[in-house]
Amino acid sequence: MKKTISYLIIPYILVYSFLGILHYFGKIDSLFITSALYAAILNIFNISLALVFYYISASKSNKTFLIYNLGGMGLRLFFLLISVFIFLKFLKVDEYAFIFIFFIFYFLQLIFEIGYFNKRANNPGNK
């Protein structure tokens, strides 16, 4: 589990280190950093839900596994859609920064999620 969490944290450390350097040299403002933080929070919640659904359904039947993971994916996408709309509409964020950083984190975590589930599926002793 510690290894899983470290894989989740590494992209955030890299992106925020880069953003910190850019902010230090005056290339981006604090609104950009705040927008990136909101995007990161949404993605952390998304990947956390994916892992929770996976661990709940890992030892269940195939039908239950698919319901939890595919149904969970639908619920997570719906949650993200509503959340992005709310963040853009009601919070003071840089829209372009928020969407750009959100998609960077989303696709990095999607790659992680697929690789992690694939590794766990190919190694039954890991469950």
mmCIF file of C-alpha atoms in Angstrom:
data_model
loop_
_atom_site.group_PDB
_atom_site.id
_atom_site.type_symbol
_atom_site.label_atom_id
_atom_site.label_comp_id
_atom_site.label_asym_id
_atom_site.label_seq_id
_atom_site.Cartn_x
_atom_site.Cartn_y
_atom_site.Cartn_z
ATOM 1 C CA MET A 1 0.000 0.000 0.000
ATOM 2 C CA LYS A 2 2.893 2.374 0.738
ATOM 3 C CA LYS A 3 4.252 1.779 -2.757
ATOM 4 C CA THR A 4 0.830 2.596 -4.218
ATOM 5 C CA ILE A 5 0.662 5.881 -2.340
ATOM 6 C CA SER A 6 4.184 6.822 -3.407
ATOM 7 C CA TYR A 7 3.243 6.265 -7.059
ATOM 8 C CA LEU A 8 0.279 8.571 -6.547
ATOM 9 C CA ILE A 9 2.339 11.322 -4.947
ATOM 10 C CA ILE A 10 5.239 11.417 -7.423
ATOM 11 C CA PRO A 11 3.357 13.223 -10.254
ATOM 12 C CA TYR A 12 2.155 15.881 -7.816
ATOM 13 C CA ILE A 13 5.639 16.465 -6.459
ATOM 14 C CA LEU A 14 7.062 16.825 -9.959
ATOM 15 C CA VAL A 15 4.336 19.151 -11.246
ATOM 16 C CA TYR A 16 4.309 21.344 -8.139
ATOM 17 C CA SER A 17 8.105 21.557 -8.097
ATOM 18 C CA PHE A 18 7.984 22.794 -11.676
ATOM 19 C CA LEU A 19 5.162 25.222 -10.848
ATOM 20 C CA GLY A 20 7.079 26.465 -7.800
ATOM 21 C CA ILE A 21 10.122 27.211 -9.934
ATOM 22 C CA LEU A 22 7.982 29.049 -12.485
ATOM 23 C CA HIS A 23 6.275 31.027 -9.719
ATOM 24 C CA TYR A 24 9.630 31.902 -8.143
ATOM 25 C CA PHE A 25 10.868 33.371 -11.419
ATOM 26 C CA GLY A 26 7.621 35.292 -11.915
ATOM 27 C CA LYS A 27 6.365 33.360 -14.934
ATOM 28 C CA ILE A 28 3.050 32.360 -13.308
ATOM 29 C CA ASP A 29 0.939 33.996 -10.621
ATOM 30 C CA SER A 30 -0.575 32.619 -7.432
ATOM 31 C CA LEU A 31 -3.991 32.212 -9.112
ATOM 32 C CA PHE A 32 -2.402 29.640 -11.425
ATOM 33 C CA ILE A 33 -1.024 27.755 -8.402
ATOM 34 C CA THR A 34 -4.426 27.857 -6.677
ATOM 35 C CA SER A 35 -6.154 26.590 -9.808
ATOM 36 C CA ALA A 36 -3.652 23.753 -10.067
ATOM 37 C CA LEU A 37 -4.262 22.883 -6.420
ATOM 38 C CA TYR A 38 -8.011 22.594 -7.002
ATOM 39 C CA ALA A 39 -7.372 20.362 -10.010
ATOM 40 C CA ALA A 40 -5.071 18.177 -7.938
ATOM 41 C CA ILE A 41 -7.633 17.829 -5.151
ATOM 42 C CA LEU A 42 -10.274 16.647 -7.611
ATOM 43 C CA ASN A 43 -7.914 14.092 -9.108
ATOM 44 C CA ILE A 44 -6.757 12.805 -5.733
ATOM 45 C CA PHE A 45 -10.373 12.230 -4.778
ATOM 46 C CA ASN A 46 -10.997 10.502 -8.119
ATOM 47 C CA ILE A 47 -8.090 8.066 -7.836
ATOM 48 C CA SER A 48 -8.901 7.413 -4.174
ATOM 49 C CA LEU A 49 -12.412 6.368 -5.130
ATOM 50 C CA ALA A 50 -11.029 4.145 -7.901
ATOM 51 C CA LEU A 51 -8.756 2.357 -5.432
ATOM 52 C CA VAL A 52 -11.537 1.997 -2.860
ATOM 53 C CA PHE A 53 -13.875 0.465 -5.449
ATOM 54 C CA TYR A 54 -11.089 -1.837 -6.600
ATOM 55 C CA TYR A 55 -10.205 -3.068 -3.111
ATOM 56 C CA ILE A 56 -13.861 -3.616 -2.210
ATOM 57 C CA SER A 57 -14.501 -5.677 -5.330
ATOM 58 C CA ALA A 58 -11.153 -7.482 -5.738
ATOM 59 C CA SER A 59 -12.209 -10.638 -3.921
ATOM 60 C CA LYS A 60 -15.809 -10.658 -5.164
ATOM 61 C CA SER A 61 -17.335 -12.390 -8.172
ATOM 62 C CA ASN A 62 -16.639 -11.157 -11.694
ATOM 63 C CA LYS A 63 -20.112 -9.630 -11.982
ATOM 64 C CA THR A 64 -19.708 -7.704 -8.740
ATOM 65 C CA PHE A 65 -16.208 -6.632 -9.751
ATOM 66 C CA LEU A 66 -17.488 -5.194 -13.034
ATOM 67 C CA ILE A 67 -20.418 -3.462 -11.359
ATOM 68 C CA TYR A 68 -18.149 -1.800 -8.796
ATOM 69 C CA ASN A 69 -15.435 -0.782 -11.232
ATOM 70 C CA LEU A 70 -17.410 0.125 -14.352
ATOM 71 C CA GLY A 71 -20.284 1.579 -12.356
ATOM 72 C CA GLY A 72 -17.762 3.350 -10.160
ATOM 73 C CA MET A 73 -16.103 4.763 -13.254
ATOM 74 C CA GLY A 74 -19.428 6.176 -14.402
ATOM 75 C CA LEU A 75 -20.084 7.686 -10.972
ATOM 76 C CA ARG A 76 -16.571 9.131 -10.809
ATOM 77 C CA LEU A 77 -16.895 10.705 -14.270
ATOM 78 C CA PHE A 78 -20.262 12.194 -13.350
ATOM 79 C CA PHE A 79 -18.791 13.538 -10.089
ATOM 80 C CA LEU A 80 -15.828 15.035 -11.964
ATOM 81 C CA LEU A 81 -18.092 16.658 -14.548
ATOM 82 C CA ILE A 82 -20.255 18.281 -11.875
ATOM 83 C CA SER A 83 -17.224 19.268 -9.792
ATOM 84 C CA VAL A 84 -15.379 20.876 -12.713
ATOM 85 C CA PHE A 85 -18.511 22.837 -13.590
ATOM 86 C CA ILE A 86 -18.912 24.012 -9.976
ATOM 87 C CA PHE A 87 -15.234 24.934 -9.638
ATOM 88 C CA LEU A 88 -15.227 26.908 -12.863
ATOM 89 C CA LYS A 89 -18.544 28.615 -12.195
ATOM 90 C CA PHE A 90 -18.295 29.519 -8.508
ATOM 91 C CA LEU A 91 -14.616 29.671 -7.560
ATOM 92 C CA LYS A 92 -12.101 32.229 -8.635
ATOM 93 C CA VAL A 93 -9.775 30.112 -10.748
ATOM 94 C CA ASP A 94 -7.785 30.555 -13.898
ATOM 95 C CA GLU A 95 -9.944 28.435 -16.203
ATOM 96 C CA TYR A 96 -7.169 27.489 -18.618
ATOM 97 C CA ALA A 97 -4.735 26.572 -15.855
ATOM 98 C CA PHE A 98 -7.361 24.561 -14.011
ATOM 99 C CA ILE A 99 -8.384 22.549 -17.076
ATOM 100 C CA PHE A 100 -4.800 22.077 -18.282
ATOM 101 C CA ILE A 101 -3.482 20.825 -14.935
ATOM 102 C CA PHE A 102 -6.643 18.790 -14.354
ATOM 103 C CA PHE A 103 -6.141 16.879 -17.599
ATOM 104 C CA ILE A 104 -2.428 16.384 -16.957
ATOM 105 C CA PHE A 105 -3.166 14.806 -13.577
ATOM 106 C CA TYR A 106 -6.191 12.915 -14.897
ATOM 107 C CA PHE A 107 -4.288 11.229 -17.711
ATOM 108 C CA LEU A 108 -1.268 10.467 -15.516
ATOM 109 C CA GLN A 109 -3.518 8.861 -12.942
ATOM 110 C CA LEU A 110 -5.477 7.001 -15.603
ATOM 111 C CA ILE A 111 -2.215 5.480 -16.831
ATOM 112 C CA PHE A 112 -1.328 4.594 -13.246
ATOM 113 C CA GLU A 113 -4.774 3.122 -12.610
ATOM 114 C CA ILE A 114 -4.693 0.882 -15.682
ATOM 115 C CA GLY A 115 -1.144 -0.258 -14.972
ATOM 116 C CA TYR A 116 -1.882 -0.910 -11.309
ATOM 117 C CA PHE A 117 -5.039 -2.916 -11.994
ATOM 118 C CA ASN A 118 -3.300 -4.850 -14.753
ATOM 119 C CA LYS A 119 -0.376 -5.685 -12.474
ATOM 120 C CA ARG A 120 -2.722 -6.798 -9.693
ATOM 121 C CA ALA A 121 -4.762 -8.926 -12.106
ATOM 122 C CA ASN A 122 -1.658 -10.668 -13.475
ATOM 123 C CA ASN A 123 -0.301 -11.372 -9.993
ATOM 124 C CA PRO A 124 -3.086 -13.185 -8.087
ATOM 125 C CA GLY A 125 -0.917 -13.626 -4.998
ATOM 126 C CA ASN A 126 -0.866 -9.839 -4.614
ATOM 127 C CA LYS A 127 -4.541 -9.623 -3.663
#
